[in-house]
């Protein structure tokens, strides 16, 4: 991209390689492999638009944040070669679309990629009520035309950052900017950097240096440096990134050493120290990652040695990029990811360390994350101040930030569902939240603790409803008024139909049954007789009294006669009963009919010739089971 995050992901030595506009495809592919994307794109545009050319051209634009051209080229690629394209191109196409806020089309591509529905607008709306803070950003005035990023705290009154401001350095082929160096400076009260000074040549070399962090006493520095040794793999000369450690000796940085768990075969980058300085967090694409770059931690021993790096696992890491970890004094892990759901590009997330494990990451929201890359977040938790880097302006820039508690996270309604009289909890109940217009906002099936919680918004009217099979639904209306009542605890006490109505009884299986006088049918008939209609009108009245009640009408025969004949007859009688109820104004959707024939006898009369008429008569019946 036009920025340096990708530089820090896969830095490549491309010095000395130049190609004419009319170079052959093999030579331009070499440019692409070596991440000289600006030059590669220029040459690809002159080539016949094969699948390979379109793929590499689209990626060249994508990695240099030329999103409109990337989208146009990805679209051409998919229209021309859709059936043969690797699924990873759907991901990059979707990310490019997010980069221009075309969330509708982005969601289509990402839904195909993740093989599940992606709804970015719904995610953004929900995030407004779940992200813990809102932020105010102000760009730090550094007076540079290049890129500056990765600011960190350096002692009590200074900061350090990476920059391309050294115009005497060679330009990097990826983005045409000078190689990165590390600088330190002071920040005045207006947020402007003063006394900007480059670190000594012991730290800054002809390679890239970035992402410096410091121990609390200021005597130890960890930072990134591009590997001076280039690993050659399949003709590709890759300059990996390593984490180095330096010590302050007599006021000068010295003893610069690479950390022992680094390698020429993979990158380690973006160090961050825990408060007790016994754990170093970093990002790496070492063997064992879930995909691209993952967040790791490693123990810093008292004797200066290091333990074995430990991957933070799938709660934090995805198959895409997780980078720029920062562990705060409150043991909150902040990092950037493009694999977790977000606004586009890298977004900043947070995860709390709970009982030794990090919990599910939370996107920090639209007040800090943009549709492009946002990264290198650092925070002084106690002061609610910090910094973040972003390329929302087209180049990497550093932004100062202040944060406040997100008041929307405090608006909630919660409670439990219990039986009105026994006070027993009712797990498995459905709780639904409606807005003022009666539209369902959220719903949930309560667990074993029968507890529910919904996030809500200020100055709105709501209704919460508890429903459960064989129980009368309960509705409770409430509002989040302008006087500031933001939390509601609403106990949903449901009354069972069996308790409220004498005609409703629970059978031995726990089903709620409406007990009516027996319904009689003429021999071999299914039409509703006048005496049966009088009985069914009692059920009509009951269902009108409880508009949400749903009933299953089941018909049963005795065991005499042909099995199939009895089954068909019971089905006709159940259906006829249902149609009568519908004719009396009961909504068909509230009814279900089923015929069981002779399959569910109430006694031992399971075949012909073993019982008297009264015993067989017990099994000839219609039953009315409350479904809801």
Short mmCIF file of C-alpha atoms in Angstrom, two decimals, residues 81-265:
data_model
loop_
_atom_site.label_atom_id
_atom_site.label_comp_id
_atom_site.label_asym_id
_atom_site.label_seq_id
_atom_site.Cartn_x
_atom_site.Cartn_y
_atom_site.Cartn_z
CA UNK A 81 -12.68 -15.65 -14.72
CA UNK A 82 -15.12 -16.06 -11.84
CA UNK A 83 -15.25 -19.86 -11.62
CA UNK A 84 -11.49 -20.40 -11.40
CA UNK A 85 -10.47 -17.68 -8.94
CA UNK A 86 -9.02 -18.56 -5.54
CA UNK A 87 -11.31 -17.60 -2.64
CA UNK A 88 -8.64 -15.33 -1.15
CA UNK A 89 -9.35 -12.81 -3.90
CA UNK A 90 -12.91 -12.53 -2.57
CA UNK A 91 -11.41 -11.44 0.74
CA UNK A 92 -9.19 -8.75 -0.76
CA UNK A 93 -11.97 -7.59 -3.09
CA UNK A 94 -14.30 -7.31 -0.09
CA UNK A 95 -11.70 -5.39 1.90
CA UNK A 96 -11.15 -2.99 -1.00
CA UNK A 97 -14.91 -2.39 -1.21
CA UNK A 98 -15.01 -1.72 2.51
CA UNK A 99 -12.22 0.77 1.95
CA UNK A 100 -14.62 2.93 -0.09
CA UNK A 101 -17.56 2.14 2.22
CA UNK A 102 -19.42 0.05 -0.35
CA UNK A 103 -20.55 -2.27 2.40
CA UNK A 104 -23.40 -3.86 0.44
CA UNK A 105 -21.11 -5.24 -2.26
CA UNK A 106 -18.33 -5.92 0.25
CA UNK A 107 -20.70 -8.06 2.30
CA UNK A 108 -21.47 -10.20 -0.78
CA UNK A 109 -17.80 -10.93 -1.35
CA UNK A 110 -17.02 -11.55 2.33
CA UNK A 111 -20.11 -13.72 2.78
CA UNK A 112 -18.78 -15.95 0.02
CA UNK A 113 -15.36 -15.95 1.61
CA UNK A 114 -16.45 -16.75 5.17
CA UNK A 115 -19.32 -18.98 3.99
CA UNK A 116 -21.71 -17.17 6.30
CA UNK A 117 -23.80 -14.02 6.13
CA UNK A 118 -21.84 -10.81 6.69
CA UNK A 119 -23.83 -7.64 7.43
CA UNK A 120 -21.45 -4.77 8.07
CA UNK A 121 -24.12 -2.11 8.61
CA UNK A 122 -25.80 -4.26 11.28
CA UNK A 123 -22.40 -4.87 12.87
CA UNK A 124 -21.67 -1.14 12.98
CA UNK A 125 -25.07 -0.38 14.49
CA UNK A 126 -24.67 -3.02 17.19
CA UNK A 127 -21.10 -1.92 17.89
CA UNK A 128 -22.25 1.55 18.90
CA UNK A 129 -23.78 -0.02 22.02
CA UNK A 130 -21.01 -2.50 22.84
CA UNK A 131 -17.69 -0.76 22.34
CA UNK A 132 -16.54 0.48 25.76
CA UNK A 133 -15.24 3.93 24.77
CA UNK A 134 -15.69 6.79 22.35
CA UNK A 135 -12.64 8.66 21.10
CA UNK A 136 -11.70 12.14 19.99
CA UNK A 137 -8.75 12.17 17.58
CA UNK A 138 -6.45 15.00 16.64
CA UNK A 139 -3.67 14.64 14.10
CA UNK A 140 -0.23 15.29 15.53
CA UNK A 141 1.44 18.12 13.65
CA UNK A 142 4.81 16.73 12.59
CA UNK A 143 5.24 18.81 9.41
CA UNK A 144 6.25 16.02 7.04
CA UNK A 145 5.08 14.97 3.59
CA UNK A 146 5.97 11.29 4.07
CA UNK A 147 4.75 8.75 6.57
CA UNK A 148 4.97 8.79 10.36
CA UNK A 149 3.52 6.05 12.55
CA UNK A 150 3.97 3.80 15.53
CA UNK A 151 4.31 6.39 18.30
CA UNK A 152 5.28 5.05 21.72
CA UNK A 153 5.93 6.50 25.17
CA UNK A 154 9.60 7.26 25.79
CA UNK A 155 10.19 8.17 29.41
CA UNK A 156 8.02 10.75 31.16
CA UNK A 157 8.11 13.53 28.61
CA UNK A 158 9.16 12.12 25.25
CA UNK A 159 7.74 9.97 22.49
CA UNK A 160 9.35 7.84 19.78
CA UNK A 161 8.04 7.08 16.31
CA UNK A 162 9.02 5.77 12.87
CA UNK A 163 9.24 8.08 9.89
CA UNK A 164 10.22 8.30 6.24
CA UNK A 165 11.44 11.88 6.73
CA UNK A 166 15.09 11.04 6.07
CA UNK A 167 15.30 12.17 2.45
CA UNK A 168 18.94 11.11 2.26
CA UNK A 169 17.91 7.49 2.66
CA UNK A 170 17.26 5.37 -0.45
CA UNK A 171 13.66 5.07 -1.58
CA UNK A 172 11.76 1.87 -0.96
CA UNK A 173 10.34 0.32 -4.13
CA UNK A 174 7.06 -0.68 -2.49
CA UNK A 175 5.83 2.88 -2.06
CA UNK A 176 8.53 5.17 -3.39
CA UNK A 177 9.24 6.63 0.07
CA UNK A 178 12.55 6.70 1.94
CA UNK A 179 13.42 3.82 4.23
CA UNK A 180 12.12 4.10 7.80
CA UNK A 181 14.16 5.48 10.69
CA UNK A 182 13.35 5.95 14.36
CA UNK A 183 13.00 9.40 15.94
CA UNK A 184 12.20 10.83 19.34
CA UNK A 185 10.66 14.17 20.26
CA UNK A 186 8.73 16.09 22.88
CA UNK A 187 5.06 17.01 22.53
CA UNK A 188 3.95 20.50 23.51
CA UNK A 189 0.56 21.26 25.04
CA UNK A 190 -0.91 21.97 21.58
CA UNK A 191 -0.02 18.47 20.43
CA UNK A 192 2.81 19.54 18.18
CA UNK A 193 6.10 17.67 18.15
CA UNK A 194 9.20 19.64 19.05
CA UNK A 195 12.91 18.86 19.06
CA UNK A 196 12.51 15.93 16.67
CA UNK A 197 15.77 13.99 16.74
CA UNK A 198 16.87 10.84 14.96
CA UNK A 199 18.25 8.02 17.06
CA UNK A 200 21.95 7.37 16.53
CA UNK A 201 23.39 5.25 13.76
CA UNK A 202 23.65 2.40 16.24
CA UNK A 203 19.87 2.20 16.00
CA UNK A 204 19.15 3.62 12.54
CA UNK A 205 20.83 1.77 9.67
CA UNK A 206 20.30 1.53 5.94
CA UNK A 207 17.48 -0.93 6.65
CA UNK A 208 14.03 -0.11 8.04
CA UNK A 209 13.71 0.55 11.80
CA UNK A 210 10.36 1.09 13.50
CA UNK A 211 8.08 0.39 16.47
CA UNK A 212 10.42 1.18 19.36
CA UNK A 213 9.29 0.54 22.93
CA UNK A 214 11.11 1.23 26.16
CA UNK A 215 11.39 -0.17 29.66
CA UNK A 216 10.05 2.04 32.45
CA UNK A 217 13.54 3.08 33.49
CA UNK A 218 14.32 4.06 29.89
CA UNK A 219 17.42 1.87 29.76
CA UNK A 220 16.14 -0.86 27.43
CA UNK A 221 14.72 -0.48 23.95
CA UNK A 222 13.06 -3.11 21.76
CA UNK A 223 12.46 -2.27 18.10
CA UNK A 224 11.97 -3.68 14.58
CA UNK A 225 14.72 -3.86 12.02
CA UNK A 226 14.71 -5.32 8.54
CA UNK A 227 16.98 -8.34 8.41
CA UNK A 228 20.28 -7.65 6.72
CA UNK A 229 20.40 -11.28 5.56
CA UNK A 230 18.02 -12.01 2.71
CA UNK A 231 16.53 -15.48 2.61
CA UNK A 232 16.19 -16.74 -0.95
CA UNK A 233 13.17 -18.90 -1.67
CA UNK A 234 12.10 -19.85 -5.21
CA UNK A 235 13.99 -16.93 -6.71
CA UNK A 236 12.40 -14.52 -4.19
CA UNK A 237 14.81 -12.50 -2.07
CA UNK A 238 12.97 -11.67 1.14
CA UNK A 239 14.26 -9.33 3.82
CA UNK A 240 12.52 -10.47 6.99
CA UNK A 241 11.95 -8.35 10.07
CA UNK A 242 13.46 -9.08 13.46
CA UNK A 243 13.04 -7.64 16.94
CA UNK A 244 16.22 -6.17 18.41
CA UNK A 245 17.12 -5.11 21.91
CA UNK A 246 19.38 -2.15 22.77
CA UNK A 247 20.72 -0.89 26.11
CA UNK A 248 21.39 2.65 27.27
CA UNK A 249 25.01 2.84 28.44
CA UNK A 250 26.39 6.17 29.70
CA UNK A 251 23.68 8.03 27.86
CA UNK A 252 24.22 6.27 24.54
CA UNK A 253 22.42 3.35 22.98
CA UNK A 254 24.64 0.30 22.65
CA UNK A 255 24.72 -3.50 22.77
CA UNK A 256 22.19 -3.89 19.97
CA UNK A 257 21.35 -7.58 19.72
CA UNK A 258 18.73 -9.56 17.86
CA UNK A 259 16.36 -11.56 20.07
CA UNK A 260 17.13 -15.29 20.07
CA UNK A 261 13.69 -16.50 18.94
CA UNK A 262 13.87 -14.55 15.66
CA UNK A 263 14.85 -16.18 12.36
CA UNK A 264 15.90 -15.51 8.80
CA UNK A 265 12.94 -17.65 7.70
#
